[in-house]
mmCIF file with all atom_site columns, C-alpha atoms in Angstrom:
data_model
loop_
_atom_site.group_PDB
_atom_site.id
_atom_site.type_symbol
_atom_site.label_atom_id
_atom_site.label_alt_id
_atom_site.label_comp_id
_atom_site.label_asym_id
_atom_site.label_entity_id
_atom_site.label_seq_id
_atom_site.pdbx_PDB_ins_code
_atom_site.Cartn_x
_atom_site.Cartn_y
_atom_site.Cartn_z
_atom_site.occupancy
_atom_site.B_iso_or_equiv
_atom_site.pdbx_formal_charge
_atom_site.auth_seq_id
_atom_site.auth_comp_id
_atom_site.auth_asym_id
_atom_site.auth_atom_id
_atom_site.pdbx_PDB_model_num
ATOM 1   C CA . MET F 1 1   ? 53.543 102.560 125.364 1.00 92.00 ? 1   MET F CA 1
ATOM 2   C CA . PHE F 1 2   ? 53.720 106.819 125.068 1.00 96.00 ? 2   PHE F CA 1
ATOM 3   C CA . THR F 1 3   ? 52.804 108.858 122.254 1.00 96.00 ? 3   THR F CA 1
ATOM 4   C CA . VAL F 1 4   ? 55.560 111.814 122.394 1.00 96.00 ? 4   VAL F CA 1
ATOM 5   C CA . TYR F 1 5   ? 53.676 114.642 120.394 1.00 93.00 ? 5   TYR F CA 1
ATOM 6   C CA . LEU F 1 6   ? 56.768 117.812 119.895 1.00 92.00 ? 6   LEU F CA 1
ATOM 7   C CA . ASP F 1 7   ? 57.088 120.841 118.119 1.00 88.00 ? 7   ASP F CA 1
ATOM 8   C CA . GLU F 1 8   ? 58.424 123.982 117.853 1.00 86.00 ? 8   GLU F CA 1
ATOM 9   C CA . SER F 1 9   ? 57.798 127.556 118.319 1.00 83.00 ? 9   SER F CA 1
ATOM 10  C CA . LEU F 1 10  ? 60.210 130.605 117.071 1.00 81.00 ? 10  LEU F CA 1
ATOM 11  C CA . THR F 1 11  ? 59.059 133.928 119.347 1.00 80.00 ? 11  THR F CA 1
ATOM 12  C CA . LYS F 1 12  ? 60.081 137.154 117.980 1.00 77.00 ? 12  LYS F CA 1
ATOM 13  C CA . ARG F 1 13  ? 61.454 139.257 121.071 1.00 74.00 ? 13  ARG F CA 1
ATOM 14  C CA . TRP F 1 14  ? 60.996 143.240 120.323 1.00 73.00 ? 14  TRP F CA 1
ATOM 15  C CA . GLN F 1 15  ? 63.110 145.962 121.748 1.00 74.00 ? 15  GLN F CA 1
ATOM 16  C CA . PRO F 1 16  ? 59.985 148.285 122.684 1.00 70.00 ? 16  PRO F CA 1
ATOM 17  C CA . SER F 1 17  ? 59.730 151.731 120.642 1.00 63.00 ? 17  SER F CA 1
ATOM 18  C CA . PRO F 1 18  ? 63.166 152.713 120.177 1.00 61.00 ? 18  PRO F CA 1
ATOM 19  C CA . ASP F 1 19  ? 63.219 155.744 118.142 1.00 65.00 ? 19  ASP F CA 1
ATOM 20  C CA . ALA F 1 20  ? 61.691 158.842 117.759 1.00 65.00 ? 20  ALA F CA 1
ATOM 21  C CA . THR F 1 21  ? 59.167 156.677 115.425 1.00 69.00 ? 21  THR F CA 1
ATOM 22  C CA . GLY F 1 22  ? 57.726 154.631 117.737 1.00 70.00 ? 22  GLY F CA 1
ATOM 23  C CA . GLU F 1 23  ? 57.891 151.632 115.339 1.00 75.00 ? 23  GLU F CA 1
ATOM 24  C CA . PRO F 1 24  ? 59.756 148.507 117.585 1.00 75.00 ? 24  PRO F CA 1
ATOM 25  C CA . LYS F 1 25  ? 63.257 146.997 116.716 1.00 76.00 ? 25  LYS F CA 1
ATOM 26  C CA . GLN F 1 26  ? 63.603 143.360 116.411 1.00 73.00 ? 26  GLN F CA 1
ATOM 27  C CA . ILE F 1 27  ? 66.124 142.594 118.714 1.00 73.00 ? 27  ILE F CA 1
ATOM 28  C CA . GLY F 1 28  ? 66.132 138.215 118.559 1.00 75.00 ? 28  GLY F CA 1
ATOM 29  C CA . ALA F 1 29  ? 63.613 135.763 118.966 1.00 78.00 ? 29  ALA F CA 1
ATOM 30  C CA . ARG F 1 30  ? 63.101 133.129 121.551 1.00 84.00 ? 30  ARG F CA 1
ATOM 31  C CA . LEU F 1 31  ? 63.233 129.245 119.976 1.00 86.00 ? 31  LEU F CA 1
ATOM 32  C CA . LEU F 1 32  ? 61.037 126.744 122.634 1.00 88.00 ? 32  LEU F CA 1
ATOM 33  C CA . VAL F 1 33  ? 60.911 123.189 121.748 1.00 90.00 ? 33  VAL F CA 1
ATOM 34  C CA . GLY F 1 34  ? 58.549 121.298 123.429 1.00 92.00 ? 34  GLY F CA 1
ATOM 35  C CA . ALA F 1 35  ? 57.039 117.252 123.923 1.00 94.00 ? 35  ALA F CA 1
ATOM 36  C CA . VAL F 1 36  ? 53.688 116.416 124.968 1.00 93.00 ? 36  VAL F CA 1
ATOM 37  C CA . VAL F 1 37  ? 53.717 112.878 126.438 1.00 96.00 ? 37  VAL F CA 1
ATOM 38  C CA . THR F 1 38  ? 50.826 110.648 127.347 1.00 95.00 ? 38  THR F CA 1
ATOM 39  C CA . PRO F 1 39  ? 49.879 106.957 127.424 1.00 95.00 ? 39  PRO F CA 1
ATOM 40  C CA . ALA F 1 40  ? 46.760 107.434 126.023 1.00 92.00 ? 40  ALA F CA 1
ATOM 41  C CA . GLY F 1 41  ? 47.562 108.960 122.472 1.00 93.00 ? 41  GLY F CA 1
ATOM 42  C CA . SER F 1 42  ? 44.710 107.375 120.934 1.00 94.00 ? 42  SER F CA 1
ATOM 43  C CA . GLU F 1 43  ? 42.501 108.321 123.243 1.00 95.00 ? 43  GLU F CA 1
ATOM 44  C CA . LEU F 1 44  ? 44.014 112.088 123.214 1.00 93.00 ? 44  LEU F CA 1
ATOM 45  C CA . GLU F 1 45  ? 43.619 112.716 119.495 1.00 92.00 ? 45  GLU F CA 1
ATOM 46  C CA . ALA F 1 46  ? 39.879 111.474 119.191 1.00 95.00 ? 46  ALA F CA 1
ATOM 47  C CA . ALA F 1 47  ? 39.350 113.547 122.237 1.00 95.00 ? 47  ALA F CA 1
ATOM 48  C CA . LEU F 1 48  ? 41.174 116.531 120.095 1.00 92.00 ? 48  LEU F CA 1
ATOM 49  C CA . ASP F 1 49  ? 39.235 115.362 116.842 1.00 93.00 ? 49  ASP F CA 1
ATOM 50  C CA . ALA F 1 50  ? 35.803 115.838 118.925 1.00 95.00 ? 50  ALA F CA 1
ATOM 51  C CA . ALA F 1 51  ? 36.945 119.116 120.386 1.00 94.00 ? 51  ALA F CA 1
ATOM 52  C CA . GLY F 1 52  ? 38.022 121.095 116.355 1.00 92.00 ? 52  GLY F CA 1
ATOM 53  C CA . ALA F 1 53  ? 35.219 119.302 115.025 1.00 94.00 ? 53  ALA F CA 1
ATOM 54  C CA . SER F 1 54  ? 32.810 120.650 117.762 1.00 93.00 ? 54  SER F CA 1
ATOM 55  C CA . LEU F 1 55  ? 34.358 124.597 117.178 1.00 90.00 ? 55  LEU F CA 1
ATOM 56  C CA . LEU F 1 56  ? 34.625 124.162 113.382 1.00 90.00 ? 56  LEU F CA 1
ATOM 57  C CA . ALA F 1 57  ? 29.814 123.604 113.674 1.00 92.00 ? 57  ALA F CA 1
ATOM 58  C CA . ASP F 1 58  ? 30.582 126.601 116.365 1.00 89.00 ? 58  ASP F CA 1
ATOM 59  C CA . PRO F 1 59  ? 29.682 129.769 114.268 1.00 85.00 ? 59  PRO F CA 1
ATOM 60  C CA . LEU F 1 60  ? 29.484 131.328 117.768 1.00 83.00 ? 60  LEU F CA 1
ATOM 61  C CA . ALA F 1 61  ? 33.229 130.413 117.821 1.00 80.00 ? 61  ALA F CA 1
ATOM 62  C CA . TRP F 1 62  ? 34.130 132.718 114.898 1.00 79.00 ? 62  TRP F CA 1
ATOM 63  C CA . GLU F 1 63  ? 31.998 135.432 114.467 1.00 74.00 ? 63  GLU F CA 1
ATOM 64  C CA . SER F 1 64  ? 33.578 137.304 116.236 1.00 67.00 ? 64  SER F CA 1
ATOM 65  C CA . ARG F 1 65  ? 37.201 136.797 115.350 1.00 68.00 ? 65  ARG F CA 1
ATOM 66  C CA . PRO F 1 66  ? 39.237 139.627 113.904 1.00 69.00 ? 66  PRO F CA 1
ATOM 67  C CA . ASP F 1 67  ? 40.069 139.086 109.693 1.00 71.00 ? 67  ASP F CA 1
ATOM 68  C CA . ARG F 1 68  ? 43.675 138.217 108.989 1.00 72.00 ? 68  ARG F CA 1
ATOM 69  C CA . PRO F 1 69  ? 46.063 139.998 107.238 1.00 71.00 ? 69  PRO F CA 1
ATOM 70  C CA . ASP F 1 70  ? 46.819 137.634 104.884 1.00 77.00 ? 70  ASP F CA 1
ATOM 71  C CA . GLY F 1 71  ? 43.088 137.453 104.134 1.00 74.00 ? 71  GLY F CA 1
ATOM 72  C CA . LYS F 1 72  ? 42.689 133.955 104.229 1.00 78.00 ? 72  LYS F CA 1
ATOM 73  C CA . ASP F 1 73  ? 39.181 132.987 106.331 1.00 80.00 ? 73  ASP F CA 1
ATOM 74  C CA . ARG F 1 74  ? 40.595 131.706 109.810 1.00 81.00 ? 74  ARG F CA 1
ATOM 75  C CA . ARG F 1 75  ? 37.684 128.557 110.470 1.00 84.00 ? 75  ARG F CA 1
ATOM 76  C CA . GLU F 1 76  ? 38.765 127.616 106.832 1.00 83.00 ? 76  GLU F CA 1
ATOM 77  C CA . LEU F 1 77  ? 42.216 127.299 107.966 1.00 82.00 ? 77  LEU F CA 1
ATOM 78  C CA . PHE F 1 78  ? 41.553 125.435 111.378 1.00 85.00 ? 78  PHE F CA 1
ATOM 79  C CA . ALA F 1 79  ? 39.566 122.590 109.023 1.00 86.00 ? 79  ALA F CA 1
ATOM 80  C CA . LYS F 1 80  ? 42.477 122.163 107.760 1.00 84.00 ? 80  LYS F CA 1
ATOM 81  C CA . GLU F 1 81  ? 44.852 121.922 110.331 1.00 81.00 ? 81  GLU F CA 1
ATOM 82  C CA . GLY F 1 82  ? 43.382 121.783 113.532 1.00 83.00 ? 82  GLY F CA 1
ATOM 83  C CA . PHE F 1 83  ? 44.667 123.422 116.541 1.00 82.00 ? 83  PHE F CA 1
ATOM 84  C CA . HIS F 1 84  ? 47.588 125.190 115.861 1.00 72.00 ? 84  HIS F CA 1
ATOM 85  C CA . PHE F 1 85  ? 48.937 128.405 117.680 1.00 57.00 ? 85  PHE F CA 1
ATOM 86  C CA . THR F 1 86  ? 49.223 130.380 115.464 1.00 62.00 ? 86  THR F CA 1
ATOM 87  C CA . HIS F 1 87  ? 45.545 130.057 113.912 1.00 62.00 ? 87  HIS F CA 1
ATOM 88  C CA . ASP F 1 88  ? 44.131 129.907 117.035 1.00 68.00 ? 88  ASP F CA 1
ATOM 89  C CA . SER F 1 89  ? 41.777 132.427 119.197 1.00 75.00 ? 89  SER F CA 1
ATOM 90  C CA . LEU F 1 90  ? 42.036 132.574 122.792 1.00 75.00 ? 90  LEU F CA 1
ATOM 91  C CA . SER F 1 91  ? 38.514 130.650 123.220 1.00 79.00 ? 91  SER F CA 1
ATOM 92  C CA . ILE F 1 92  ? 39.799 127.911 121.118 1.00 83.00 ? 92  ILE F CA 1
ATOM 93  C CA . ARG F 1 93  ? 42.774 127.323 122.195 1.00 83.00 ? 93  ARG F CA 1
ATOM 94  C CA . ASP F 1 94  ? 41.534 127.053 125.680 1.00 86.00 ? 94  ASP F CA 1
ATOM 95  C CA . SER F 1 95  ? 39.110 124.469 123.822 1.00 88.00 ? 95  SER F CA 1
ATOM 96  C CA . ALA F 1 96  ? 41.907 122.806 122.990 1.00 88.00 ? 96  ALA F CA 1
ATOM 97  C CA . LEU F 1 97  ? 43.642 122.944 126.622 1.00 87.00 ? 97  LEU F CA 1
ATOM 98  C CA . ARG F 1 98  ? 41.377 121.828 128.298 1.00 91.00 ? 98  ARG F CA 1
ATOM 99  C CA . THR F 1 99  ? 40.427 118.345 126.101 1.00 91.00 ? 99  THR F CA 1
ATOM 100 C CA . MET F 1 100 ? 44.326 117.832 126.547 1.00 88.00 ? 100 MET F CA 1
ATOM 101 C CA . LEU F 1 101 ? 43.921 118.081 130.276 1.00 89.00 ? 101 LEU F CA 1
ATOM 102 C CA . GLU F 1 102 ? 41.515 115.174 130.529 1.00 92.00 ? 102 GLU F CA 1
ATOM 103 C CA . HIS F 1 103 ? 43.900 113.549 129.412 1.00 92.00 ? 103 HIS F CA 1
ATOM 104 C CA . PRO F 1 104 ? 47.256 111.776 131.767 1.00 93.00 ? 104 PRO F CA 1
ATOM 105 C CA . VAL F 1 105 ? 49.695 114.629 130.108 1.00 91.00 ? 105 VAL F CA 1
ATOM 106 C CA . ARG F 1 106 ? 53.476 115.364 130.927 1.00 93.00 ? 106 ARG F CA 1
ATOM 107 C CA . ALA F 1 107 ? 55.255 118.220 128.990 1.00 92.00 ? 107 ALA F CA 1
ATOM 108 C CA . HIS F 1 108 ? 58.534 118.729 128.381 1.00 93.00 ? 108 HIS F CA 1
ATOM 109 C CA . VAL F 1 109 ? 59.687 122.175 127.216 1.00 91.00 ? 109 VAL F CA 1
ATOM 110 C CA . PHE F 1 110 ? 63.399 123.354 126.139 1.00 88.00 ? 110 PHE F CA 1
ATOM 111 C CA . TYR F 1 111 ? 64.171 127.367 125.025 1.00 85.00 ? 111 TYR F CA 1
ATOM 112 C CA . SER F 1 112 ? 66.999 129.209 124.072 1.00 84.00 ? 112 SER F CA 1
ATOM 113 C CA . HIS F 1 113 ? 66.987 133.090 123.714 1.00 79.00 ? 113 HIS F CA 1
ATOM 114 C CA . MET F 1 114 ? 68.798 134.076 119.994 1.00 72.00 ? 114 MET F CA 1
ATOM 115 C CA . GLN F 1 115 ? 69.900 137.235 118.491 1.00 63.00 ? 115 GLN F CA 1
ATOM 116 C CA . TRP F 1 116 ? 70.586 137.733 115.359 1.00 54.00 ? 116 TRP F CA 1
ATOM 117 C CA . ALA F 1 117 ? 73.976 139.350 115.756 1.00 49.00 ? 117 ALA F CA 1
ATOM 118 C CA . SER F 1 118 ? 75.062 135.476 117.386 1.00 56.00 ? 118 SER F CA 1
ATOM 119 C CA . GLY F 1 119 ? 75.574 134.306 113.698 1.00 65.00 ? 119 GLY F CA 1
ATOM 120 C CA . LEU F 1 120 ? 73.838 131.032 115.093 1.00 64.00 ? 120 LEU F CA 1
ATOM 121 C CA . ASP F 1 121 ? 71.341 128.779 112.821 1.00 77.00 ? 121 ASP F CA 1
ATOM 122 C CA . GLN F 1 122 ? 68.092 129.161 113.804 1.00 78.00 ? 122 GLN F CA 1
ATOM 123 C CA . SER F 1 123 ? 67.819 124.889 112.242 1.00 80.00 ? 123 SER F CA 1
ATOM 124 C CA . ASP F 1 124 ? 70.950 123.815 113.798 1.00 81.00 ? 124 ASP F CA 1
ATOM 125 C CA . LEU F 1 125 ? 69.940 125.368 117.313 1.00 83.00 ? 125 LEU F CA 1
ATOM 126 C CA . GLN F 1 126 ? 66.505 123.711 116.882 1.00 84.00 ? 126 GLN F CA 1
ATOM 127 C CA . CYS F 1 127 ? 67.865 120.211 115.302 1.00 85.00 ? 127 CYS F CA 1
ATOM 128 C CA . ALA F 1 128 ? 70.314 120.317 118.931 1.00 86.00 ? 128 ALA F CA 1
ATOM 129 C CA . MET F 1 129 ? 67.612 121.400 121.054 1.00 88.00 ? 129 MET F CA 1
ATOM 130 C CA . TYR F 1 130 ? 65.088 118.316 120.086 1.00 90.00 ? 130 TYR F CA 1
ATOM 131 C CA . PHE F 1 131 ? 68.121 115.875 119.646 1.00 91.00 ? 131 PHE F CA 1
ATOM 132 C CA . THR F 1 132 ? 68.804 116.635 123.401 1.00 92.00 ? 132 THR F CA 1
ATOM 133 C CA . LEU F 1 133 ? 64.856 117.199 124.169 1.00 94.00 ? 133 LEU F CA 1
ATOM 134 C CA . VAL F 1 134 ? 64.903 113.274 122.796 1.00 94.00 ? 134 VAL F CA 1
ATOM 135 C CA . ARG F 1 135 ? 68.027 112.036 124.184 1.00 95.00 ? 135 ARG F CA 1
ATOM 136 C CA . THR F 1 136 ? 66.164 113.096 127.564 1.00 95.00 ? 136 THR F CA 1
ATOM 137 C CA . LEU F 1 137 ? 63.272 111.645 126.345 1.00 96.00 ? 137 LEU F CA 1
ATOM 138 C CA . LEU F 1 138 ? 64.521 108.198 126.229 1.00 95.00 ? 138 LEU F CA 1
ATOM 139 C CA . GLN F 1 139 ? 66.890 108.981 128.777 1.00 96.00 ? 139 GLN F CA 1
ATOM 140 C CA . ARG F 1 140 ? 63.483 109.300 131.331 1.00 95.00 ? 140 ARG F CA 1
ATOM 141 C CA . TYR F 1 141 ? 61.011 106.799 130.189 1.00 95.00 ? 141 TYR F CA 1
ATOM 142 C CA . ALA F 1 142 ? 63.895 103.856 129.168 1.00 95.00 ? 142 ALA F CA 1
ATOM 143 C CA . GLY F 1 143 ? 62.449 100.755 128.717 1.00 94.00 ? 143 GLY F CA 1
ATOM 144 C CA . SER F 1 144 ? 59.286 101.764 127.451 1.00 95.00 ? 144 SER F CA 1
ATOM 145 C CA . HIS F 1 145 ? 57.966 102.022 123.925 1.00 95.00 ? 145 HIS F CA 1
ATOM 146 C CA . LEU F 1 146 ? 58.364 105.398 122.446 1.00 95.00 ? 146 LEU F CA 1
ATOM 147 C CA . GLU F 1 147 ? 55.952 106.842 119.493 1.00 94.00 ? 147 GLU F CA 1
ATOM 148 C CA . LEU F 1 148 ? 57.432 109.809 118.674 1.00 92.00 ? 148 LEU F CA 1
ATOM 149 C CA . VAL F 1 149 ? 55.335 112.468 116.421 1.00 91.00 ? 149 VAL F CA 1
ATOM 150 C CA . PHE F 1 150 ? 56.409 115.422 115.458 1.00 87.00 ? 150 PHE F CA 1
ATOM 151 C CA . GLU F 1 151 ? 54.684 118.783 114.402 1.00 79.00 ? 151 GLU F CA 1
ATOM 152 C CA . ASN F 1 152 ? 53.433 117.812 110.099 1.00 73.00 ? 152 ASN F CA 1
ATOM 153 C CA . SER F 1 153 ? 55.441 120.518 108.251 1.00 69.00 ? 153 SER F CA 1
ATOM 154 C CA . SER F 1 154 ? 57.784 120.195 105.456 1.00 64.00 ? 154 SER F CA 1
ATOM 155 C CA . LEU F 1 155 ? 59.968 122.442 106.884 1.00 71.00 ? 155 LEU F CA 1
ATOM 156 C CA . MET F 1 156 ? 60.871 119.718 109.222 1.00 73.00 ? 156 MET F CA 1
ATOM 157 C CA . ASP F 1 157 ? 61.707 116.912 106.433 1.00 76.00 ? 157 ASP F CA 1
ATOM 158 C CA . SER F 1 158 ? 65.366 117.433 105.469 1.00 79.00 ? 158 SER F CA 1
ATOM 159 C CA . LEU F 1 159 ? 66.438 117.431 109.700 1.00 78.00 ? 159 LEU F CA 1
ATOM 160 C CA . TYR F 1 160 ? 64.679 114.239 110.878 1.00 78.00 ? 160 TYR F CA 1
ATOM 161 C CA . GLY F 1 161 ? 68.286 112.695 110.301 1.00 76.00 ? 161 GLY F CA 1
ATOM 162 C CA . LYS F 1 162 ? 70.445 115.287 111.865 1.00 76.00 ? 162 LYS F CA 1
ATOM 163 C CA . ILE F 1 163 ? 68.154 114.802 114.888 1.00 79.00 ? 163 ILE F CA 1
#
């Protein structure tokens, strides 16, 4: 049995200093969908839970963190959500990466450049990319039992049927 953890990320693309104001102009985005495949899903989850608990208990990990623009406390968000790119500092992300690298994992990533003028709908593109990724994984691991674990995001709820 393999556990497949699936996630997506939208990274905005900017044009540096397009005019005299010095304000960057957003010129598009890069949409990524990825999967981490491991034969040791429960062991990996337990190790990440332990690493997260250790970080929460370490005041030094949170001492020099800048405030979030929305004023929310980073430590409280981490306690609620665990390791997540949006909220983690480099040292916290490195802790998650070290923990993951102690276990057998294989990564699969697709990405697409999105131009705002292209008229592409982000959710349609995301569904197509997830569909292709899942189909590729099913072919690659044919004959194996795959447990698919998608990011816990209510924004995805209406999209799973399309995938």
